[in-house]
């Protein structure tokens, strides 16, 4: 039920869906004035949310800057949040566009900055039965020469809230000393940090997989770029989720 609700909410907080719905409405409404308002609003939304300058500015405001751990002492554990692996049509795993999380985690381990890797990821997809991200990622870490003794994982969570709650239990049981390095996509850091803190897990954020916020402001950025519309989805979803949990306290 939670996954269905999340999917519905995701649909209605997407700028591209706002534009589509307003455009469709403009063809079916009888009032000429309202038709015009719908079309102008759709155009305005397109111009705003397809502007890379605005996305870059918001991303810089929303997400933390990259963390330099070169001067940090090592952490007992790096918590690797899932979402960077997906199943194909045969439900076999592969790395998706967020796989920088995996790359940075392996790098941190190889550099001695984290002593253990805690994989967070079950199966959060409604229509997938035989793919478990946590188990698949564990196999990939083994293939990179990282032993089972350095790996923890939980595969029962379907969302970040459950990740945080289940992580608390496992970390306490493993008796690994906090703080832990929380490794996830930059846009996800504010909400993930809030939820882990709420669950009593002391973390230090390690943002990666930057989808926006590190570009230079170029003159060409003033022109609409349709692909930017989709990138806004991540930031709006995370902002709404953050505010909801912040208000709940």
Short mmCIF file of C-alpha atoms in Angstrom, two decimals:
data_model
loop_
_atom_site.label_atom_id
_atom_site.label_comp_id
_atom_site.label_asym_id
_atom_site.label_seq_id
_atom_site.Cartn_x
_atom_site.Cartn_y
_atom_site.Cartn_z
CA UNK A 1 0.00 0.00 0.00
CA UNK A 2 2.85 2.37 0.87
CA UNK A 3 4.51 1.74 -2.50
CA UNK A 4 1.27 2.47 -4.36
CA UNK A 5 0.75 5.69 -2.41
CA UNK A 6 4.36 6.70 -3.07
CA UNK A 7 3.90 6.09 -6.81
CA UNK A 8 0.74 8.22 -6.91
CA UNK A 9 2.39 11.04 -4.97
CA UNK A 10 5.40 10.82 -7.27
CA UNK A 11 3.14 11.28 -10.28
CA UNK A 12 1.54 14.43 -8.93
CA UNK A 13 4.76 16.16 -7.82
CA UNK A 14 6.40 15.88 -11.24
CA UNK A 15 6.58 19.16 -13.24
CA UNK A 16 6.31 17.32 -16.55
CA UNK A 17 3.02 15.78 -15.39
CA UNK A 18 1.71 19.21 -14.36
CA UNK A 19 2.44 20.48 -17.85
CA UNK A 20 0.80 17.49 -19.51
CA UNK A 21 -2.33 17.69 -17.34
CA UNK A 22 -2.74 21.43 -17.91
CA UNK A 23 -2.29 20.99 -21.67
CA UNK A 24 -4.89 18.21 -21.79
CA UNK A 25 -7.32 20.28 -19.70
CA UNK A 26 -6.97 23.21 -22.08
CA UNK A 27 -8.51 21.09 -24.85
CA UNK A 28 -11.49 19.90 -22.86
CA UNK A 29 -12.52 22.94 -20.81
CA UNK A 30 -15.29 25.08 -22.29
CA UNK A 31 -14.21 28.47 -20.99
CA UNK A 32 -11.88 30.23 -23.44
CA UNK A 33 -10.39 32.25 -20.60
CA UNK A 34 -9.62 29.15 -18.52
CA UNK A 35 -8.18 27.40 -21.60
CA UNK A 36 -5.81 30.31 -22.07
CA UNK A 37 -4.82 30.29 -18.39
CA UNK A 38 -4.06 26.57 -18.55
CA UNK A 39 -1.91 26.94 -21.66
CA UNK A 40 0.01 29.95 -20.35
CA UNK A 41 0.58 28.23 -17.02
CA UNK A 42 1.84 25.12 -18.80
CA UNK A 43 4.21 27.26 -20.88
CA UNK A 44 5.42 29.09 -17.78
CA UNK A 45 6.08 25.82 -15.96
CA UNK A 46 7.98 24.50 -18.96
CA UNK A 47 10.20 27.59 -19.13
CA UNK A 48 10.91 27.51 -15.39
CA UNK A 49 11.54 23.80 -14.93
CA UNK A 50 13.53 23.33 -18.15
CA UNK A 51 16.03 26.01 -17.13
CA UNK A 52 19.32 24.46 -16.00
CA UNK A 53 20.34 27.65 -14.17
CA UNK A 54 17.37 27.37 -11.82
CA UNK A 55 17.92 23.65 -11.23
CA UNK A 56 21.61 24.22 -10.53
CA UNK A 57 20.83 27.03 -8.08
CA UNK A 58 18.28 24.94 -6.20
CA UNK A 59 20.55 21.88 -6.14
CA UNK A 60 23.39 23.97 -4.66
CA UNK A 61 21.01 25.21 -1.98
CA UNK A 62 19.47 21.82 -1.24
CA UNK A 63 22.33 19.34 -1.23
CA UNK A 64 25.68 19.38 0.61
CA UNK A 65 28.99 19.92 -1.14
CA UNK A 66 31.26 16.91 -1.75
CA UNK A 67 32.96 15.68 1.41
CA UNK A 68 36.75 15.45 1.57
CA UNK A 69 37.51 12.54 3.90
CA UNK A 70 41.26 12.65 3.35
CA UNK A 71 41.81 14.19 6.80
CA UNK A 72 39.12 12.12 8.53
CA UNK A 73 40.02 9.15 10.67
CA UNK A 74 38.47 5.89 9.50
CA UNK A 75 34.82 5.09 10.22
CA UNK A 76 33.75 1.74 11.60
CA UNK A 77 31.11 1.46 8.89
CA UNK A 78 29.88 3.06 5.71
CA UNK A 79 26.12 2.79 5.19
CA UNK A 80 25.50 2.33 1.47
CA UNK A 81 21.91 3.21 0.61
CA UNK A 82 20.33 1.23 -2.21
CA UNK A 83 18.69 2.46 -5.37
CA UNK A 84 21.74 2.20 -7.63
CA UNK A 85 20.98 -1.30 -8.88
CA UNK A 86 17.99 -2.32 -10.98
CA UNK A 87 16.62 -5.57 -12.40
CA UNK A 88 16.41 -6.11 -16.15
CA UNK A 89 13.52 -7.87 -17.93
CA UNK A 90 14.81 -11.20 -16.63
CA UNK A 91 15.16 -9.77 -13.10
CA UNK A 92 18.95 -9.88 -13.31
CA UNK A 93 20.74 -7.00 -11.62
CA UNK A 94 22.66 -4.20 -13.29
CA UNK A 95 24.09 -0.83 -12.20
CA UNK A 96 21.90 2.17 -13.03
CA UNK A 97 22.64 5.90 -13.20
CA UNK A 98 23.11 6.21 -9.43
CA UNK A 99 25.96 3.71 -9.30
CA UNK A 100 28.47 6.34 -8.16
CA UNK A 101 27.25 5.36 -4.68
CA UNK A 102 28.76 1.91 -5.21
CA UNK A 103 31.96 3.24 -6.78
CA UNK A 104 32.61 5.69 -3.94
CA UNK A 105 31.89 3.05 -1.31
CA UNK A 106 34.39 0.61 -2.79
CA UNK A 107 36.94 3.44 -3.06
CA UNK A 108 36.39 4.43 0.59
CA UNK A 109 36.89 0.85 1.70
CA UNK A 110 40.02 0.35 -0.40
CA UNK A 111 41.47 3.59 0.99
CA UNK A 112 40.82 2.39 4.54
CA UNK A 113 38.29 5.13 5.31
CA UNK A 114 35.57 2.63 6.21
CA UNK A 115 36.15 -0.76 7.83
CA UNK A 116 32.75 -2.26 7.07
CA UNK A 117 30.16 -1.75 4.35
CA UNK A 118 26.52 -1.91 5.36
CA UNK A 119 24.31 -2.43 2.31
CA UNK A 120 20.81 -1.05 2.68
CA UNK A 121 18.45 -2.37 0.04
CA UNK A 122 15.70 -4.89 -0.31
CA UNK A 123 13.12 -4.87 -3.05
CA UNK A 124 11.14 -1.66 -3.26
CA UNK A 125 9.54 -2.47 -6.61
CA UNK A 126 5.95 -3.67 -6.76
CA UNK A 127 6.27 -5.85 -9.86
CA UNK A 128 9.62 -7.52 -9.11
CA UNK A 129 9.72 -10.75 -7.11
CA UNK A 130 13.09 -12.38 -7.69
CA UNK A 131 15.56 -9.49 -7.46
CA UNK A 132 16.96 -8.42 -4.12
CA UNK A 133 19.29 -5.45 -4.34
CA UNK A 134 21.10 -6.06 -1.05
CA UNK A 135 21.95 -9.64 -1.93
CA UNK A 136 23.01 -8.68 -5.46
CA UNK A 137 25.26 -5.85 -4.27
CA UNK A 138 26.89 -8.16 -1.72
CA UNK A 139 27.85 -10.45 -4.59
CA UNK A 140 29.33 -7.52 -6.51
CA UNK A 141 31.40 -6.46 -3.49
CA UNK A 142 32.67 -10.02 -3.10
CA UNK A 143 33.69 -9.97 -6.77
CA UNK A 144 35.77 -6.84 -6.03
CA UNK A 145 37.69 -8.70 -3.34
CA UNK A 146 35.77 -7.41 -0.32
CA UNK A 147 35.24 -10.30 2.13
CA UNK A 148 31.99 -11.28 3.84
CA UNK A 149 33.54 -10.32 7.19
CA UNK A 150 33.53 -6.65 6.09
CA UNK A 151 29.97 -6.68 4.76
CA UNK A 152 26.65 -6.25 6.52
CA UNK A 153 23.36 -5.97 4.71
CA UNK A 154 19.66 -5.78 5.31
CA UNK A 155 17.22 -6.74 2.61
CA UNK A 156 13.81 -6.21 4.20
CA UNK A 157 13.39 -2.49 3.62
CA UNK A 158 11.26 -0.97 0.89
CA UNK A 159 12.03 2.71 1.64
CA UNK A 160 14.43 4.99 3.50
CA UNK A 161 12.33 5.10 6.67
CA UNK A 162 12.54 1.33 6.97
CA UNK A 163 16.24 1.47 6.04
CA UNK A 164 16.93 3.70 9.03
CA UNK A 165 14.90 1.68 11.53
CA UNK A 166 16.33 -1.68 10.44
CA UNK A 167 19.86 -0.27 10.29
CA UNK A 168 19.67 0.83 13.91
CA UNK A 169 18.89 -2.73 15.04
CA UNK A 170 21.63 -4.34 12.96
CA UNK A 171 24.33 -1.78 13.83
CA UNK A 172 23.56 -2.08 17.54
CA UNK A 173 23.76 -5.86 17.25
CA UNK A 174 27.09 -5.67 15.37
CA UNK A 175 28.46 -3.31 18.06
CA UNK A 176 30.10 -1.01 15.52
CA UNK A 177 30.97 2.37 16.98
CA UNK A 178 29.28 5.50 15.57
CA UNK A 179 29.36 7.82 13.75
CA UNK A 180 28.83 6.02 10.45
CA UNK A 181 29.46 7.39 6.98
CA UNK A 182 26.10 7.69 5.18
CA UNK A 183 26.77 7.19 1.47
CA UNK A 184 23.99 8.20 -0.89
CA UNK A 185 23.12 10.49 -3.80
CA UNK A 186 23.57 14.16 -2.97
CA UNK A 187 19.90 15.07 -3.53
CA UNK A 188 18.90 12.30 -1.09
CA UNK A 189 21.24 13.35 1.73
CA UNK A 190 19.01 15.89 3.59
CA UNK A 191 16.03 13.53 3.91
CA UNK A 192 18.14 10.41 4.52
CA UNK A 193 20.17 12.15 7.24
CA UNK A 194 16.96 13.35 8.90
CA UNK A 195 15.44 9.87 8.92
CA UNK A 196 18.57 8.12 10.20
CA UNK A 197 18.98 10.74 12.92
CA UNK A 198 15.33 10.25 13.88
CA UNK A 199 15.96 6.49 14.13
CA UNK A 200 18.90 7.11 16.47
CA UNK A 201 21.66 6.37 13.96
CA UNK A 202 24.54 8.85 14.21
CA UNK A 203 25.80 9.53 10.68
CA UNK A 204 28.17 11.75 8.73
CA UNK A 205 26.96 12.43 5.20
CA UNK A 206 29.03 11.44 2.18
CA UNK A 207 27.13 12.78 -0.85
CA UNK A 208 27.84 11.43 -4.32
CA UNK A 209 26.00 10.75 -7.62
CA UNK A 210 25.42 14.46 -8.18
CA UNK A 211 22.56 14.86 -10.66
CA UNK A 212 22.83 18.67 -10.59
CA UNK A 213 24.47 21.47 -8.70
CA UNK A 214 28.04 21.13 -9.90
CA UNK A 215 27.65 22.61 -13.39
CA UNK A 216 29.03 25.99 -14.39
CA UNK A 217 26.55 28.72 -15.29
CA UNK A 218 26.90 29.01 -19.05
CA UNK A 219 25.13 31.42 -21.38
CA UNK A 220 23.45 28.52 -23.19
CA UNK A 221 21.76 27.56 -19.92
CA UNK A 222 19.15 30.26 -20.43
CA UNK A 223 17.64 28.16 -23.23
CA UNK A 224 15.03 25.51 -22.33
CA UNK A 225 16.42 21.99 -21.94
CA UNK A 226 13.58 19.43 -21.80
CA UNK A 227 15.69 16.79 -20.04
CA UNK A 228 16.03 19.12 -17.05
CA UNK A 229 12.31 18.65 -16.39
CA UNK A 230 12.86 15.05 -15.34
CA UNK A 231 15.79 15.90 -13.09
CA UNK A 232 13.55 18.19 -11.05
CA UNK A 233 11.47 15.17 -10.00
CA UNK A 234 14.19 13.96 -7.64
CA UNK A 235 14.59 17.31 -5.91
CA UNK A 236 10.88 18.01 -5.53
CA UNK A 237 10.19 14.52 -4.19
CA UNK A 238 13.02 14.77 -1.68
CA UNK A 239 12.02 18.27 -0.58
CA UNK A 240 8.38 17.31 -0.06
CA UNK A 241 9.39 14.16 1.83
CA UNK A 242 11.83 16.11 3.99
CA UNK A 243 9.25 18.75 4.89
CA UNK A 244 6.61 16.13 5.74
CA UNK A 245 8.94 14.33 8.15
CA UNK A 246 10.21 17.64 9.55
CA UNK A 247 6.66 18.79 10.29
CA UNK A 248 5.80 15.43 11.87
CA UNK A 249 8.78 15.90 14.15
#
